[in-house]
XYZ file of N, CA and C in Angstrom:
288
model
N 0.836 -1.180 0.000
C 0.000 0.000 0.000
C 0.881 1.242 0.000
N 0.630 2.107 -0.925
C 1.325 3.398 -0.893
C 0.739 4.219 0.238
N 1.588 4.979 0.881
C 1.114 5.798 1.997
C 1.860 7.119 2.024
N 1.287 8.054 2.744
C 1.935 9.315 3.060
C 2.126 9.339 4.563
N 3.300 9.727 4.997
C 3.612 9.759 6.427
C 3.912 11.195 6.841
N 4.306 11.356 8.098
C 4.550 12.677 8.649
C 5.687 13.428 7.986
N 5.544 14.739 7.995
C 6.584 15.618 7.460
C 7.773 15.648 8.416
N 8.819 16.327 8.013
C 10.006 16.467 8.875
C 9.645 17.179 10.178
N 8.713 18.115 10.114
C 8.296 18.870 11.295
C 7.367 18.073 12.201
N 6.595 17.163 11.638
C 5.627 16.362 12.407
C 5.741 14.904 11.970
N 6.852 14.252 12.315
C 7.097 12.895 11.807
C 6.139 11.853 12.381
N 5.985 10.789 11.639
C 5.237 9.624 12.114
C 6.131 8.859 13.082
N 5.563 8.453 14.198
C 6.351 7.678 15.158
C 6.641 6.298 14.586
N 7.677 5.690 15.093
C 8.006 4.333 14.684
C 7.966 3.431 15.909
N 7.770 2.155 15.659
C 7.734 1.190 16.746
C 6.607 0.193 16.560
N 6.322 -0.530 17.618
C 5.276 -1.545 17.609
C 4.157 -1.078 18.528
N 2.924 -1.094 18.011
C 1.764 -0.574 18.714
C 0.600 -1.553 18.580
N -0.493 -1.250 19.224
C -1.728 -2.030 19.111
C -2.841 -1.121 18.626
N -3.767 -1.660 17.844
C -4.942 -0.906 17.422
C -5.807 -0.660 18.660
N -6.078 0.617 18.936
C -6.826 0.975 20.142
C -8.144 1.685 19.861
N -8.422 1.985 18.612
C -9.672 2.661 18.293
C -9.912 2.712 16.803
N -11.180 2.982 16.461
C -11.570 3.080 15.052
C -12.727 4.058 14.929
N -12.911 4.586 13.735
C -14.051 5.450 13.475
C -14.267 5.615 11.992
N -15.465 6.012 11.621
C -15.784 6.134 10.194
C -15.192 7.392 9.566
N -15.015 8.465 10.371
C -14.381 9.682 9.854
C -14.075 10.620 11.011
N -13.255 11.621 10.728
C -13.026 12.721 11.666
C -12.780 13.985 10.865
N -13.016 15.123 11.499
C -12.714 16.396 10.848
C -11.286 16.790 11.204
N -10.617 17.414 10.267
C -9.229 17.820 10.456
C -9.221 19.055 11.358
N -8.516 18.996 12.494
C -8.598 20.078 13.488
C -8.325 21.484 12.962
N -7.331 21.675 12.123
C -7.027 23.024 11.650
C -7.757 23.389 10.347
N -8.589 22.474 9.844
C -9.398 22.704 8.638
C -10.723 21.973 8.820
N -11.645 22.561 9.542
C -12.884 21.871 9.928
C -13.759 21.459 8.742
N -13.483 22.001 7.560
C -14.250 21.613 6.374
C -13.660 20.387 5.688
N -12.566 19.852 6.213
C -11.913 18.670 5.662
C -12.179 17.469 6.549
N -12.287 16.297 5.927
C -12.458 15.057 6.681
C -11.514 13.985 6.160
N -11.197 13.056 7.052
C -10.461 11.853 6.695
C -11.348 10.684 7.095
N -11.389 9.665 6.263
C -12.336 8.572 6.452
C -11.643 7.299 6.927
N -12.433 6.472 7.601
C -12.018 5.126 8.026
C -10.685 5.135 8.767
N -10.705 5.731 9.951
C -9.456 5.785 10.704
C -9.305 4.589 11.637
N -8.065 4.193 11.799
C -7.653 3.147 12.733
C -6.573 3.759 13.611
N -6.861 3.853 14.895
C -5.964 4.503 15.847
C -5.023 3.470 16.447
N -3.723 3.834 16.498
C -2.752 2.883 17.046
C -1.913 3.442 18.188
N -1.923 4.758 18.398
C -1.183 5.332 19.530
C -1.590 6.788 19.679
N -2.036 7.181 20.845
C -2.460 8.555 21.121
C -3.268 9.101 19.956
N -2.809 10.203 19.332
C -3.544 10.766 18.187
C -3.002 10.301 16.845
N -2.236 9.229 16.820
C -1.701 8.692 15.573
C -2.681 7.707 14.978
N -2.965 7.902 13.696
C -3.984 7.126 13.005
C -3.481 6.673 11.642
N -4.120 5.630 11.135
C -4.066 5.279 9.716
C -5.429 5.688 9.187
N -5.465 6.462 8.125
C -6.750 6.941 7.598
C -6.643 7.239 6.113
N -7.774 7.576 5.526
C -7.812 7.895 4.096
C -7.093 9.203 3.807
N -6.897 9.449 2.526
C -6.453 10.761 2.078
C -7.551 11.761 2.443
N -7.327 13.032 2.194
C -8.190 14.096 2.708
C -9.286 14.470 1.707
N -10.524 14.576 2.239
C -11.705 14.978 1.469
C -12.319 16.213 2.111
N -13.184 16.902 1.371
C -13.953 17.957 2.013
C -15.311 17.401 2.425
N -16.096 18.206 3.112
C -17.382 17.723 3.642
C -18.376 17.387 2.537
N -18.090 17.810 1.300
C -18.931 17.466 0.145
C -18.398 16.250 -0.598
N -17.444 15.545 0.003
C -16.858 14.319 -0.534
C -15.958 14.542 -1.750
N -15.450 15.760 -1.894
C -14.509 16.061 -2.969
C -13.089 15.879 -2.441
N -12.251 15.227 -3.224
C -10.864 15.002 -2.842
C -10.134 16.336 -2.685
N -9.496 16.535 -1.535
C -8.717 17.739 -1.259
C -7.232 17.472 -1.477
N -6.746 16.346 -0.932
C -5.325 16.009 -1.071
C -5.197 14.491 -1.145
N -4.915 13.989 -2.320
C -4.795 12.555 -2.534
C -3.368 12.088 -2.725
N -2.409 12.938 -2.414
C -1.003 12.578 -2.630
C -0.592 11.429 -1.714
N 0.100 10.463 -2.291
C 0.640 9.326 -1.546
C 2.113 9.196 -1.872
N 2.858 8.518 -0.996
C 4.284 8.343 -1.216
C 5.100 9.570 -0.836
N 4.522 10.424 0.007
C 5.186 11.666 0.413
C 5.359 11.700 1.927
N 6.084 12.688 2.392
C 6.215 12.979 3.818
C 5.593 14.353 4.039
N 4.287 14.391 4.315
C 3.620 15.683 4.437
C 2.461 15.706 5.422
N 2.167 14.609 6.099
C 1.058 14.615 7.055
C 1.502 15.218 8.386
N 0.576 15.322 9.302
C 0.880 15.803 10.659
C 1.320 14.659 11.568
N 1.675 13.526 10.985
C 2.152 12.380 11.753
C 1.355 11.113 11.500
N 0.152 11.263 11.008
C -0.668 10.091 10.692
C -0.174 9.420 9.410
N -0.689 8.232 9.165
C -0.391 7.490 7.947
C -1.616 7.585 7.047
N -1.483 8.244 5.915
C -2.587 8.360 4.948
C -2.448 7.274 3.894
N -3.571 6.667 3.557
C -3.618 5.673 2.491
C -4.826 5.971 1.610
N -4.897 5.323 0.464
C -6.045 5.488 -0.425
C -7.323 5.074 0.307
N -8.441 5.661 -0.083
C -9.724 5.402 0.572
C -10.031 3.917 0.678
N -9.838 3.175 -0.413
C -10.166 1.747 -0.384
C -9.257 0.980 0.578
N -8.022 1.418 0.728
C -7.111 0.771 1.670
C -7.456 1.125 3.114
N -7.841 2.366 3.356
C -8.269 2.762 4.705
C -9.503 1.958 5.117
N -10.440 1.791 4.188
C -11.647 1.009 4.490
C -11.295 -0.456 4.727
N -10.378 -1.008 3.959
C -9.955 -2.392 4.157
C -9.361 -2.584 5.557
N -8.469 -1.690 5.952
C -7.863 -1.780 7.289
C -8.944 -1.639 8.356
N -9.812 -0.658 8.193
C -10.920 -0.413 9.140
C -11.798 -1.661 9.287
N -12.114 -2.298 8.169
C -13.015 -3.462 8.170
C -12.344 -4.754 8.634
N -11.038 -4.898 8.425
C -10.394 -6.207 8.585
C -9.320 -6.314 9.657
N -8.891 -5.209 10.224
C -7.860 -5.264 11.270
C -8.543 -4.977 12.611
N -8.707 -6.005 13.443
C -9.475 -5.819 14.679
C -8.705 -5.056 15.762
N -9.472 -4.524 16.707
C -8.867 -3.900 17.881
C -7.900 -4.873 18.522
N -6.790 -4.375 19.012
C -5.775 -5.206 19.640
C -4.738 -5.751 18.681
N -4.952 -5.612 17.380
C -3.975 -6.098 16.403
C -2.685 -5.300 16.508
N -1.581 -5.947 16.199
C -0.274 -5.289 16.221
C -0.069 -4.454 14.978
N 0.444 -3.239 15.180
C 0.808 -2.336 14.100
C 2.300 -2.052 14.259
N 3.053 -2.314 13.204
C 4.498 -2.071 13.228
C 4.824 -0.987 12.211
N 5.439 0.091 12.675
C 5.842 1.194 11.803
C 7.343 1.343 11.866
N 7.972 1.328 10.686
C 9.416 1.426 10.612
C 9.803 2.590 9.727
């Protein structure tokens, strides 16, 4: 799966974690008109989630393979939904 990870200023943490939460979407704190879908939480506010959409379901930022998030792991919508649907709470998440 191609992904986008944290920027140099807000890097994605590395290590071994457990899935501790899930949700269908959340609004982006500094851009309340933006949403990310199908999140899987693995540590504090660190999530695996879809690329960024607006509240009208229009793609805002679909870039993958970059270092530009606030620390979360962004994946394509279909991959975020797959993880959300198939990786149960308590599963191990390894980030390197």
